[in-house]
Coordinates of C-alpha atoms in Angstrom, one line a residue:
X218 CA -0.6 -19.2 -4.7
X219 CA 3.3 -19.1 -4.3
X220 CA 3.9 -17.5 -7.7
X221 CA 2.2 -15.2 -10.1
X222 CA -0.7 -16.5 -12.5
X223 CA 0.5 -17.3 -15.9
X224 CA -0.5 -18.6 -19.3
X225 CA 0.2 -22.0 -20.3
X226 CA 3.1 -20.2 -22.2
X227 CA 4.5 -19.0 -18.8
X228 CA 3.9 -15.4 -19.2
X229 CA 2.4 -13.5 -16.6
X230 CA -1.5 -12.8 -16.6
X231 CA -2.2 -9.1 -16.0
X232 CA -5.6 -7.3 -16.0
X233 CA -6.3 -5.5 -19.0
X234 CA -4.6 -8.3 -21.4
X235 CA -6.3 -9.2 -24.4
X236 CA -6.7 -12.9 -24.9
X237 CA -8.3 -15.5 -26.9
X238 CA -10.2 -18.3 -25.4
X239 CA -11.3 -20.9 -28.2
X240 CA -12.6 -19.1 -31.2
X241 CA -13.6 -15.9 -28.9
X242 CA -11.5 -12.7 -27.9
X243 CA -11.9 -10.9 -24.9
X244 CA -10.1 -8.9 -22.0
X245 CA -8.8 -10.1 -18.4
X246 CA -11.0 -8.1 -16.1
X247 CA -9.7 -9.5 -13.0
X248 CA -7.2 -12.4 -11.8
X249 CA -8.5 -14.1 -8.7
X250 CA -6.1 -15.5 -6.3
X251 CA -6.7 -16.3 -2.7
X252 CA -5.1 -13.1 -1.9
X253 CA -7.9 -11.1 -4.0
X254 CA -10.8 -9.0 -2.6
X255 CA -13.0 -11.0 -4.4
X256 CA -11.7 -14.5 -3.6
X257 CA -14.6 -15.2 -1.1
X258 CA -17.2 -15.1 -4.3
X259 CA -15.3 -17.6 -6.3
X260 CA -12.9 -20.2 -4.2
X261 CA -15.5 -22.7 -3.0
X262 CA -16.8 -23.3 -6.5
X263 CA -14.0 -22.3 -9.1
X264 CA -10.6 -21.8 -7.3
X265 CA -8.0 -19.3 -8.7
X266 CA -8.5 -17.9 -12.2
X267 CA -9.3 -15.1 -14.4
X268 CA -12.7 -13.3 -14.9
X269 CA -12.8 -12.5 -18.6
X270 CA -15.1 -10.1 -20.6
X271 CA -16.0 -10.3 -24.2
X272 CA -18.7 -9.1 -26.8
X273 CA -19.4 -12.6 -27.9
X274 CA -19.7 -14.3 -24.4
X275 CA -20.1 -11.8 -22.0
X276 CA -18.5 -12.5 -18.7
X277 CA -16.7 -15.7 -18.3
X278 CA -14.4 -17.3 -15.7
X279 CA -11.6 -19.5 -16.4
X280 CA -8.6 -21.0 -14.6
X281 CA -5.0 -19.8 -15.0
X282 CA -3.6 -23.0 -16.9
X283 CA -6.7 -23.5 -19.5
X284 CA -4.8 -24.6 -22.5
X285 CA -7.3 -22.6 -24.7
X286 CA -6.3 -19.1 -22.8
X287 CA -3.8 -17.3 -25.0
X288 CA -2.3 -14.0 -24.7
X289 CA -3.0 -11.8 -27.8
X290 CA -1.3 -8.5 -26.7
X291 CA -0.9 -6.4 -23.5
X292 CA -3.2 -3.5 -22.7
X293 CA -2.3 -0.3 -24.4
X294 CA -1.5 2.2 -21.7

């Protein structure tokens, strides 16, 4: 991947972002690209994307440009 992973809105995806996917809220646990340490666990089956965690769905993997993946707010530091 040549550029930073983004939401459909064009904003960059960061670990810790609070997001909505469909009707569920969650947090970006990890951003997985071909440069990620966990790449070998995902590439053959899923490709690049994000791992989300949330109380309703547990863990969920989705592509960067999933139209339902919407940034709600950045992680509070």
